[in-house]
Coordinates of C-alpha atoms in Angstrom, one line a residue:
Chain N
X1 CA -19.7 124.8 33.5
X2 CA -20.2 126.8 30.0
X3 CA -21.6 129.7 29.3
X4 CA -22.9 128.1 26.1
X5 CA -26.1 126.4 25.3
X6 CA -28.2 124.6 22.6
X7 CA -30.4 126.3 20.9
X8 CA -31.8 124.2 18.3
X9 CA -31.4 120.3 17.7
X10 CA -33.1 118.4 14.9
X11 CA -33.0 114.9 13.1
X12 CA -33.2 114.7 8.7
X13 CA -35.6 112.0 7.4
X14 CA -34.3 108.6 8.7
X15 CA -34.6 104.8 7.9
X16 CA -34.4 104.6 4.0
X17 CA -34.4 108.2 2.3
X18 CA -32.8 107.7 -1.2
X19 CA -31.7 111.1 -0.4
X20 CA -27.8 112.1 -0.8
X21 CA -25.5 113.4 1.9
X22 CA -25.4 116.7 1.5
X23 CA -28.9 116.6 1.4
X24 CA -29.7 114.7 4.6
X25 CA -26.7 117.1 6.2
X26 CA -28.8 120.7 5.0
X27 CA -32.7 118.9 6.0
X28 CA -30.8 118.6 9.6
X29 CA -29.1 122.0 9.6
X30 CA -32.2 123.8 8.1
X31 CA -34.6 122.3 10.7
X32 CA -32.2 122.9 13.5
X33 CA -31.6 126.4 13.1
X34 CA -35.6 126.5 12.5
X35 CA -36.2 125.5 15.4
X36 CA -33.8 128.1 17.2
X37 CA -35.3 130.8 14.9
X38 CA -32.1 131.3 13.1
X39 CA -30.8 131.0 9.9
X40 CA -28.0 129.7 8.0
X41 CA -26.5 133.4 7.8
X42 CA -26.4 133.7 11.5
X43 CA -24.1 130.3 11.1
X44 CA -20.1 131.3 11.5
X45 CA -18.8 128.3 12.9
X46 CA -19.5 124.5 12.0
X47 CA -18.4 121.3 12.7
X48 CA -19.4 117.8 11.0
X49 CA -17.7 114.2 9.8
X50 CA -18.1 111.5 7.9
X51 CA -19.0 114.3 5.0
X52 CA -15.6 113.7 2.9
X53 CA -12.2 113.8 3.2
X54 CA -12.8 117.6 3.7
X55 CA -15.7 117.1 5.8
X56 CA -16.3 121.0 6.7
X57 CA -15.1 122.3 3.7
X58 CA -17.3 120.7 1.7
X59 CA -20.0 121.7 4.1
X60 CA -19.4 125.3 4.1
X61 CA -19.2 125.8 0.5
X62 CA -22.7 123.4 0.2
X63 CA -24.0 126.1 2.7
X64 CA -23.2 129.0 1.2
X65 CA -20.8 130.1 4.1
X66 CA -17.5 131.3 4.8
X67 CA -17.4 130.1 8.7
X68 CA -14.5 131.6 10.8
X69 CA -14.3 128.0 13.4
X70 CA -14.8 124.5 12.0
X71 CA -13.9 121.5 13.5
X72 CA -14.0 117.7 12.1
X73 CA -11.9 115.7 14.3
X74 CA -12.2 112.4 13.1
X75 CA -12.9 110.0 16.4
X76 CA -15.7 107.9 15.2
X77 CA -19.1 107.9 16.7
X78 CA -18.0 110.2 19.9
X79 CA -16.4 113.5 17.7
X80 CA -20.0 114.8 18.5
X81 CA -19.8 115.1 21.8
X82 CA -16.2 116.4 21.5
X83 CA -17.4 119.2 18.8
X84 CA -19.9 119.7 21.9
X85 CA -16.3 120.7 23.7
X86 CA -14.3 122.7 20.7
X87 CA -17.1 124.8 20.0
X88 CA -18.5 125.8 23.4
X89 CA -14.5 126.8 24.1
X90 CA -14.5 128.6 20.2
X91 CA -17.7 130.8 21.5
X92 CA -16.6 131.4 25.1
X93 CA -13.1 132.8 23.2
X94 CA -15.5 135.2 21.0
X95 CA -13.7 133.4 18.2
X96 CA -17.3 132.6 16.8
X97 CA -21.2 132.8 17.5
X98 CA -23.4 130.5 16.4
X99 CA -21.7 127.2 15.7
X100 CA -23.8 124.1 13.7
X101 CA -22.7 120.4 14.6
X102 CA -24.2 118.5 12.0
X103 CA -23.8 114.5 10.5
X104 CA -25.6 112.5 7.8
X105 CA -25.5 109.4 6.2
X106 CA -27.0 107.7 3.2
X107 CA -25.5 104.4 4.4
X108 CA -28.7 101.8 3.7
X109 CA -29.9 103.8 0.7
X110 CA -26.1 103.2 -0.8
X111 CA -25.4 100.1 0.8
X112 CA -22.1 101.7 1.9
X113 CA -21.2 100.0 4.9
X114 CA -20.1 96.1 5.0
X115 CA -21.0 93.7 7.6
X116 CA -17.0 93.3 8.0
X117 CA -16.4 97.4 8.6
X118 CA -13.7 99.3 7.6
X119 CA -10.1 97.9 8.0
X120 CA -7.2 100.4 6.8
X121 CA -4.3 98.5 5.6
X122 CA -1.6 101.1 5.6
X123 CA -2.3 101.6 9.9
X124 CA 0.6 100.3 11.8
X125 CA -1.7 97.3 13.1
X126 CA -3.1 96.1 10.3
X127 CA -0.5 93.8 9.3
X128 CA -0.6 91.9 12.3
X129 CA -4.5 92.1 12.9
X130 CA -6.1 91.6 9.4
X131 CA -4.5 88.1 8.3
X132 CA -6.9 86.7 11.3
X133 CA -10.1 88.1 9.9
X134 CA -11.4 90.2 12.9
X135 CA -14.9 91.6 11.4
X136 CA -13.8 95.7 12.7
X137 CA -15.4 97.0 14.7
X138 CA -17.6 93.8 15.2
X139 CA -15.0 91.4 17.1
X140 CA -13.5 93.4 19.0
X141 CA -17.3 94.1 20.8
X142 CA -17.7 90.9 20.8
X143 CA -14.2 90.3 22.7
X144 CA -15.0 92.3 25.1
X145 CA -18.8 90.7 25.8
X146 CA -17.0 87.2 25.7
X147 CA -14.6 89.3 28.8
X148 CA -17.5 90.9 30.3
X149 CA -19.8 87.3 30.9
X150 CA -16.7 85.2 32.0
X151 CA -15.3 87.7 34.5
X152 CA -18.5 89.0 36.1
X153 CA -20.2 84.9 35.4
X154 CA -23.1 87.4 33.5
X155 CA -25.5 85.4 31.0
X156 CA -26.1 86.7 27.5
X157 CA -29.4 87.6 29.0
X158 CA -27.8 91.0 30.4
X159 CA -26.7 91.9 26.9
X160 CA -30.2 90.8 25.6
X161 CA -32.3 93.4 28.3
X162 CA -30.7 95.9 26.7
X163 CA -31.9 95.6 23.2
X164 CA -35.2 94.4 24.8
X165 CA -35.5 98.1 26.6
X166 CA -34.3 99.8 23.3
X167 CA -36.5 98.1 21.6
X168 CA -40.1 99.4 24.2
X169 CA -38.5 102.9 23.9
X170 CA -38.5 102.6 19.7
X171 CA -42.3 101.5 19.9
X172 CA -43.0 105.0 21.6
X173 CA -41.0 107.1 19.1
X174 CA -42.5 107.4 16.2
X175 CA -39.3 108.6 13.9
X176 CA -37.9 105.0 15.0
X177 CA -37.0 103.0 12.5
X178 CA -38.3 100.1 14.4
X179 CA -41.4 101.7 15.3
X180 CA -44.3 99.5 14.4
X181 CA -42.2 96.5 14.7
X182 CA -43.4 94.9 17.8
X183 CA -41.9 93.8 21.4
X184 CA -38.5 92.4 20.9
X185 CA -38.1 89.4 23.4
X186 CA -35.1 88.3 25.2
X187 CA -35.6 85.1 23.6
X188 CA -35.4 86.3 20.1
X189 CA -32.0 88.2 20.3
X190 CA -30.5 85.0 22.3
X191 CA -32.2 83.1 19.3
X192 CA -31.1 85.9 16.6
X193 CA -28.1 84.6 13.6
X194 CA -24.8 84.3 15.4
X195 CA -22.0 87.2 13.9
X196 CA -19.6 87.2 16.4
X197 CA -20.1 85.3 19.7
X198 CA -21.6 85.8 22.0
X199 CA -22.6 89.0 19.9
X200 CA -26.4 88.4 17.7
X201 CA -27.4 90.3 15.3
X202 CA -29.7 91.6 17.2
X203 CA -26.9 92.5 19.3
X204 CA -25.4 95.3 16.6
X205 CA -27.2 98.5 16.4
X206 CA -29.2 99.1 12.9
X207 CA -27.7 100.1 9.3
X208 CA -29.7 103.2 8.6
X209 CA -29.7 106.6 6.5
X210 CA -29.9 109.6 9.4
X211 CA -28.9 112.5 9.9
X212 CA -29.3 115.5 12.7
X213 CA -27.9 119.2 13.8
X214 CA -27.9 121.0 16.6
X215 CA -27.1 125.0 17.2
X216 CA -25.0 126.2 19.7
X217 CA -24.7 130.0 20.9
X218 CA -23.9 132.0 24.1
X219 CA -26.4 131.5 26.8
X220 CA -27.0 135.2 26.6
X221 CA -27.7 135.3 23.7
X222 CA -29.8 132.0 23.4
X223 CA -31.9 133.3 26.5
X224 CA -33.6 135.7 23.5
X225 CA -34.3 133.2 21.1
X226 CA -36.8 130.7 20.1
X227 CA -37.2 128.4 22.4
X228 CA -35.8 127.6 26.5
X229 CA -31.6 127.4 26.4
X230 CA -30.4 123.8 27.3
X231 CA -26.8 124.8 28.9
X232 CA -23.8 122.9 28.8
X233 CA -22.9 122.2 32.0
X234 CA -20.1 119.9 32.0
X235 CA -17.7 117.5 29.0
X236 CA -14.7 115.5 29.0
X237 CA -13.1 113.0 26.7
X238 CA -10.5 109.8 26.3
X239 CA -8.8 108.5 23.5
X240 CA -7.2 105.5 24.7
X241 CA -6.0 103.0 22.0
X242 CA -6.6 102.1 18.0
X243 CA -6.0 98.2 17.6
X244 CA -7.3 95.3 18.9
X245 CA -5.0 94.5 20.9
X246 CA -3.4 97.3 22.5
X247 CA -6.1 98.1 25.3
X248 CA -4.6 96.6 28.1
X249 CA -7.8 95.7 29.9
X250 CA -11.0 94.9 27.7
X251 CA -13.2 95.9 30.9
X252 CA -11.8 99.8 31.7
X253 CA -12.4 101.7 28.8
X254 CA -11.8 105.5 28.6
X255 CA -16.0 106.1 29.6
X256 CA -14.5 105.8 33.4
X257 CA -12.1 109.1 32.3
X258 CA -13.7 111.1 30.1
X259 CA -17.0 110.6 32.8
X260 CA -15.0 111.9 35.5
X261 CA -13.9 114.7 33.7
X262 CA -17.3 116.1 33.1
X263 CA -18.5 115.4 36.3
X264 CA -15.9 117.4 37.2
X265 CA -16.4 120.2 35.5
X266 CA -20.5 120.1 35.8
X267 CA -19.7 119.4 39.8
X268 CA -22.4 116.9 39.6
X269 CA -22.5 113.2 39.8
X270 CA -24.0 109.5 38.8
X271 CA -26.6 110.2 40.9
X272 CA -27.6 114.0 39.7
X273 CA -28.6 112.5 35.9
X274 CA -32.5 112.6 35.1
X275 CA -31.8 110.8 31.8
X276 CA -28.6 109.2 29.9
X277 CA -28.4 108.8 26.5
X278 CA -25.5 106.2 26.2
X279 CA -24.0 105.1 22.5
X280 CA -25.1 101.5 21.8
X281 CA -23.2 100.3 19.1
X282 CA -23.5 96.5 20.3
X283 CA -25.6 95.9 23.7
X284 CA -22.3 95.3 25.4
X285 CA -21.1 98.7 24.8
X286 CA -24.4 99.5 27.2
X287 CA -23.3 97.5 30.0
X288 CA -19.5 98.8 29.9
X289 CA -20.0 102.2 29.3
X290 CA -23.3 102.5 32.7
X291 CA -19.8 101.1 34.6
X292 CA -17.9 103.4 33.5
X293 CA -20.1 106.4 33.9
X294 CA -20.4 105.2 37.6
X295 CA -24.0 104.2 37.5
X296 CA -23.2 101.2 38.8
X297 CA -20.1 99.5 40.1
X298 CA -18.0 97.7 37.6
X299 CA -19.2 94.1 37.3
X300 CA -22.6 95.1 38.2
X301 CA -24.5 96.1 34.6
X302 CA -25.8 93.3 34.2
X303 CA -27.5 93.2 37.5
X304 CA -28.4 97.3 37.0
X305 CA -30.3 96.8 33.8
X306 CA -32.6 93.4 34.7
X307 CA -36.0 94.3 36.0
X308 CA -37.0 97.0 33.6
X309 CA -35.0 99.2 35.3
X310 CA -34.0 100.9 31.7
X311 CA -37.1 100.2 30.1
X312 CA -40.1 102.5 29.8
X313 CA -41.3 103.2 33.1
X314 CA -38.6 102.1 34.7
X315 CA -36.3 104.1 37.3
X316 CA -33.3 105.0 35.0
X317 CA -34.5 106.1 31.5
X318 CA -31.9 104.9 29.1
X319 CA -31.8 105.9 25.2
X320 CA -35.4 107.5 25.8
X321 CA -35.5 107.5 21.4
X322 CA -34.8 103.8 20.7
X323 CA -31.1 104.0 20.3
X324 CA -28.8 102.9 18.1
X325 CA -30.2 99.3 18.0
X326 CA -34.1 100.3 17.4
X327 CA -34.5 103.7 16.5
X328 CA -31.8 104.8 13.7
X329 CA -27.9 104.4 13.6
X330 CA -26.4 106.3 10.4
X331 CA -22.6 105.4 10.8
X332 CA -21.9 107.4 13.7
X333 CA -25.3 107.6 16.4
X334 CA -23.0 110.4 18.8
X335 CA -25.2 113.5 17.4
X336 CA -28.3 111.6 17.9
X337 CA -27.7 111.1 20.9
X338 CA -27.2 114.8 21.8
X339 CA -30.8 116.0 20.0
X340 CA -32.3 113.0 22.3
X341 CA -31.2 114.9 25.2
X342 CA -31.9 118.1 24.0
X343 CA -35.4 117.2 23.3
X344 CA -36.1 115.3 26.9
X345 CA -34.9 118.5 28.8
X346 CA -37.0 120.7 26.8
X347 CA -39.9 118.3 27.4
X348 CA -40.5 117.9 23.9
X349 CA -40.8 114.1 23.6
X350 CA -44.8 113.0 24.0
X351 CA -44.9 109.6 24.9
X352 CA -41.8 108.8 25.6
X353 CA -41.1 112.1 27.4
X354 CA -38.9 111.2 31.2
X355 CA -40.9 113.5 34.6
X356 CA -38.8 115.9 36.0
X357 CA -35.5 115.7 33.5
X358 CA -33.2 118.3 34.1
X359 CA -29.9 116.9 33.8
X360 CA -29.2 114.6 30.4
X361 CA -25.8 112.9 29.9
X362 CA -25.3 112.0 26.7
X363 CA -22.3 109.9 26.3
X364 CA -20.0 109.2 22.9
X365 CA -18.3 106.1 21.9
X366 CA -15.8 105.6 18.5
X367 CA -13.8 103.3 16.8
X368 CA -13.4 100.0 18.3
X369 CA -14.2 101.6 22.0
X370 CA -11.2 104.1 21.4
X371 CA -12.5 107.1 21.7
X372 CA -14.7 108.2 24.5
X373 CA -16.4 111.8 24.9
X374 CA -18.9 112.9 27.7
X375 CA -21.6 116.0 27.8
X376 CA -24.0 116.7 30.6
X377 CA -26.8 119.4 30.1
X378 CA -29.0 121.5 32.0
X379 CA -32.2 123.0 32.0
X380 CA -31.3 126.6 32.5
X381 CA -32.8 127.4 36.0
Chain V
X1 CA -3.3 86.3 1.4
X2 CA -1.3 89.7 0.8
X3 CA 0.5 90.6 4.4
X4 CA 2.8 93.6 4.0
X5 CA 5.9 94.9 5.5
X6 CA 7.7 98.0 6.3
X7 CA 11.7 98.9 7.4
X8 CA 10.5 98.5 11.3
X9 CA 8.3 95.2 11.1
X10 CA 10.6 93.3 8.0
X11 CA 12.9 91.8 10.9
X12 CA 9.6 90.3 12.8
X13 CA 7.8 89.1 9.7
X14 CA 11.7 87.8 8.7
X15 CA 12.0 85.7 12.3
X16 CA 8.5 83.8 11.1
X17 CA 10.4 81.9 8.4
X18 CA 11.9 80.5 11.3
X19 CA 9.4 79.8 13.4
X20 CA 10.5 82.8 15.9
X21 CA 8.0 85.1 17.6
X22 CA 9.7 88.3 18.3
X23 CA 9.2 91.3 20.9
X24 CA 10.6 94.3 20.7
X25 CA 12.5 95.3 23.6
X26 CA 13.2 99.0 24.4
X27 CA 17.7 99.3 25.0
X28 CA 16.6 101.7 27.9
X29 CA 13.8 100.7 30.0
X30 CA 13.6 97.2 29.0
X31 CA 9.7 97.6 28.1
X32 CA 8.7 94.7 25.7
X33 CA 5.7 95.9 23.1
X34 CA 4.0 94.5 20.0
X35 CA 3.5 95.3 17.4
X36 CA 6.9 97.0 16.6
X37 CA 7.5 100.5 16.4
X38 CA 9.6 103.4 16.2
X39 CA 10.1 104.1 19.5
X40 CA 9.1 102.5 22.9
X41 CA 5.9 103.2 24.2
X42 CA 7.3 103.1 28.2
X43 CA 9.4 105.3 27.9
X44 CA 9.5 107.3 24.2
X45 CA 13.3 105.6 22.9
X46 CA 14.3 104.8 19.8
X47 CA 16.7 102.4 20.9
X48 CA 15.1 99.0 20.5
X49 CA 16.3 95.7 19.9
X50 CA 14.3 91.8 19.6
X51 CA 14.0 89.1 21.4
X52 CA 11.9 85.9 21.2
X53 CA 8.7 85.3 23.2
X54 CA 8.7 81.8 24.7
X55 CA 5.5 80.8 22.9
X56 CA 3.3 80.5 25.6
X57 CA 0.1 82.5 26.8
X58 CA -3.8 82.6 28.0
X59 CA -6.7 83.6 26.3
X60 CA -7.6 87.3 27.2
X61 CA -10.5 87.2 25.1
X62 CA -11.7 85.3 21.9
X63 CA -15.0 85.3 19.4
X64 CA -16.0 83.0 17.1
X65 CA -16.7 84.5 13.5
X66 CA -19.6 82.8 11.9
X67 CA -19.9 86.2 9.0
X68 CA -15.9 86.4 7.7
X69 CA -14.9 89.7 6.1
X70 CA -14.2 87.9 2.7
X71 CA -14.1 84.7 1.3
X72 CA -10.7 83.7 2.2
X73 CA -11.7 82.8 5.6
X74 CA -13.8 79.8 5.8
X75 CA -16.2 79.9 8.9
X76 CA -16.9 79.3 11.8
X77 CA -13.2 80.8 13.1
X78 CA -11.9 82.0 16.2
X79 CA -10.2 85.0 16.6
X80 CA -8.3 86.1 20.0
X81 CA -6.8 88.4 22.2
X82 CA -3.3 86.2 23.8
X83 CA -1.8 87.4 26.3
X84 CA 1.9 86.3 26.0
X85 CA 4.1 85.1 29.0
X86 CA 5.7 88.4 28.4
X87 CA 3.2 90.3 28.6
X88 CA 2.0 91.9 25.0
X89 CA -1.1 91.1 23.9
X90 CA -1.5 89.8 20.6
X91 CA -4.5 89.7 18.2
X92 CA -4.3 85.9 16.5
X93 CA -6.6 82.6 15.8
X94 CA -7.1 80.0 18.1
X95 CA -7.1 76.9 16.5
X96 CA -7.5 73.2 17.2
X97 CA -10.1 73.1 19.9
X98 CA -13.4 72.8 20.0
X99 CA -14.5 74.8 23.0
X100 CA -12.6 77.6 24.4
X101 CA -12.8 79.8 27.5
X102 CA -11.1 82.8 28.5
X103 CA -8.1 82.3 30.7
X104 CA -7.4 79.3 29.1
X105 CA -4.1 78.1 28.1
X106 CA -2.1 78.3 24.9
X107 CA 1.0 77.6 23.3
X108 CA 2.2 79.1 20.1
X109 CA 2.3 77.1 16.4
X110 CA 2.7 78.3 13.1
X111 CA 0.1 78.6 9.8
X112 CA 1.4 79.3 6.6
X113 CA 0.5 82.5 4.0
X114 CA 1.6 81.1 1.1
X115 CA 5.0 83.4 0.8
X116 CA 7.7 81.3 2.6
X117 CA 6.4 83.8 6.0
X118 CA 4.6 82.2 8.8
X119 CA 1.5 83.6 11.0
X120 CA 1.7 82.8 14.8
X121 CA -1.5 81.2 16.0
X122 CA -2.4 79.5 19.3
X123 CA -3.3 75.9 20.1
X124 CA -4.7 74.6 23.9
X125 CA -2.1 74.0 26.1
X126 CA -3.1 70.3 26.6
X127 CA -4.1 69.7 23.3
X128 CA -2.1 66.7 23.0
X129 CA 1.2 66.0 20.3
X130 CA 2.9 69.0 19.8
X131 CA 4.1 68.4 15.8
X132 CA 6.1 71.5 15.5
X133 CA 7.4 74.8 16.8

């Protein structure tokens, strides 16, 4: 357990904003520390990605700051859950005070990102990878579904439920980008254009502009601000492979490590989590990662999430906003999925607000499932 | 189709003219790993030598791409994690077969890129004729 918490969390405008980066990246930060009744001069430490090259750099200088930490380890969708990490050890060290983790993206407004993803030539892989025309990250999700339903002898039905709950949870969240749109039925993602079998399009999370903060301080110190501390009780992280064909077994990703790690350090388990906030890239990445965060056995996903259990209502409240696949997924969803949790704990989330939450996991995934980063959080009691 | 090379991998893409799947094989431990590398990934030598995989596998995992990257892949494809004899994985096509199923048997054959170098891809086991190796 820290003695850190979150003191402010925040989303920018979301769907289609026309707006730039930096732009989206200050609407966040502004609101977040707004929202812990700071402001941008209390900030001394920040951490952010998928800015440029020089992700914090440019940051600080577009702030107006000259921070003393930054951090922009570069892991995909899960480096915010691991700044979570680096910056509660930078404050607990007194090497800074009030850290920002921040991300945005203008990905729909710029039609940046490509159905086929990002493939870097000059990695040692990509010679032998790219001349077969894997869409990346795309096929290698949809390698590991096609594992997933002939090992366990699942349907694509299982992968369906999930985008069926994100879906109910969007309608109730009104910052969802598919908010307004209507059930989604099982039917219509098994029925949805084929990308990569057995993976749908309405199997892949959205293409959307998004951006969100969140503010991070000493528990003593955040016990005298705005609003109720949400502590950090427990993280831990995996990095486990790069290409697509070097994980050894399609069905153990690093989610089982990196989940044991903060359980470990939280001394809490499966069973002690009010609400989950699990990256959902691609519905499968849903089904893998409740195995591998030991909320079911593996095999048994499938079985976990059929009869609403994930859906509004139901008895384990799963991506509470809408998720990657319904509410908003700028690039990398890992930040959202920490202001999610923040906002559930504080009991700040109206219709879609879980009883009694007061322990959140939020859980990280990047790259082509190769990087894997866990944070549980506490209501501070 | 523009495949590069570099000083480790020029003796693998080499064997291909030949119709020769190579390993590399660590000196001390006797690990075999693709893709090649600088050092061995059992055991963290530098000594490492080749030798040729048999040419015979089974379907870790496969998709079939109905959206391709760019227009040099005409759709529907599949694409595949094999499982070698051996024991490295490799990512590849399957090609041939209508259906396919994980677990299911493959041998290796050979597709050309156009520079005198060949690609390994996998056919079904059973799929009849072999016409080359």
């Amino acid at each position: 357990m820290s003695a850190v918490a979150i003191v402010g969390a925040a989303e920018s405008d979301l769907g289609v904003t026309g707006k730039s980066i930096a732009h989206l990246q200050a609407q966040a930060i502004t609101r977040a520390l707004a929202d812990a009744g700071l402001t941008v001069r209390d900030v001394d430490g920040i951490a952010t990605a998928g800015f440029s090259r020089f992700s914090t750099v440019q940051l600080a200088e577009y702030l107006g700051i000259e921070p003393c930490w930054t951090d922009s380890t570069a892991a995909g969708g899960s480096a915010f859950e691991m700044y979570v990490a680096r910056a509660a050890q930078a404050i607990e060290h007194n090497q800074c005070r009030t850290v920002v983790i921040s991300h945005a993206s203008n990905q729909r407004s710029a039609r940046s990102r490509s159905l086929a993803g990002v493939f870097e030539e000059h990695t040692s892989q990509a010679q032998f990878e790219a001349p077969y025309g894997p869409l990346y990250p795309l096929s290698y999700y949809a390698m590991i579904a096609q594992r997933y339903l002939h090992e366990h002898r699942s349907g694509r039905a299982a992968l369906a439920e999930v985008a069926v709950a994100a879906r109910q949870w969007a309608l109730l969240n009104p910052a969802a980008y598919r908010y307004g749109a209507g059930e989604l039925t099982a039917d219509a993602v098994l029925d949805a254009a084929m990308v990569s079998s057995p993976l749908t399009v309405a199997d892949c999370c959205l293409v959307t502009d998004g951006g969100a903060a969140v503010v991070l301080t000493s528990l003593d110190r955040a016990r005298n601000l705005r609003r109720p501390p949400i502590r950090i009780l427990g993280y831990g992280e995996s990095t486990t492979h790069a290409s697509m064909a070097a994980a050894p077994d399609l069905l153990r990703p690093g989610s089982f490590d990196s989940a044991q790690r903060a359980y470990a350090m939280a001394r809490l388990g499966p069973g002690d989590i009010d609400v989950a906030q699990i990256y959902d890239s691609f519905t499968i990445t849903v089904l893998l990662t409740l195995e591998g965060l030991g909320f079911c056995r593996p095999g048994e996903a499938a079985e976990f999430v059929a009869d609403g259990r994930i859906r509004p209502g139901g008895a384990f409240p799963l991506n509470t906003g809408g998720g990657g696949l319904s509410y908003c997924h700028p690039g990398m969803f890992g930040l959202l999925l920490l202001v999610e949790a923040v906002r559930q704990l504080r009991g700040d989330c109206g219709d879609r607000q879980v009883r009694r939450a007061d322990v959140a996991l939020a859980h990280g995934t990047g790259g082509i499932m190769s990087t894997h980063a866990t944070v549980i959080l506490g209501r501070d009691r | 189709m523009n495949v590069p090379v570099d000083e480790i991998t020029e003796p693998w893409w080499a064997a291909t003219r030949g119709r020769r799947l190579l390993l590399q094989r660590c000196l001390e431990c006797e690990q075999l790993q693709h893709y090649p590398r600088a050092l061995c990934t059992g055991c963290g030598s530098t000594a490492l030598d080749w030798t040729a995989a048999c040419g015979r596998g089974v379907v870790d995992s496969f998709t079939v791409v109905h959206r391709a990257p760019g227009p040099e892949f005409e759709v529907p494809y599949v694409v595949a994690r094999v499982r070698l004899t051996e024991g490295p994985i490799l990512l590849t096509n399957l090609v041939g077969a209508e259906q396919w199923r994980c677990d299911d048997p493959v041998r290796l054959c050979w597709r050309e890129i156009g520079d005198g170098r060949l690609l390994p891809v996998f056919e079904k086991e059973n799929d009849g004729l072999r016409i080359d190796r």
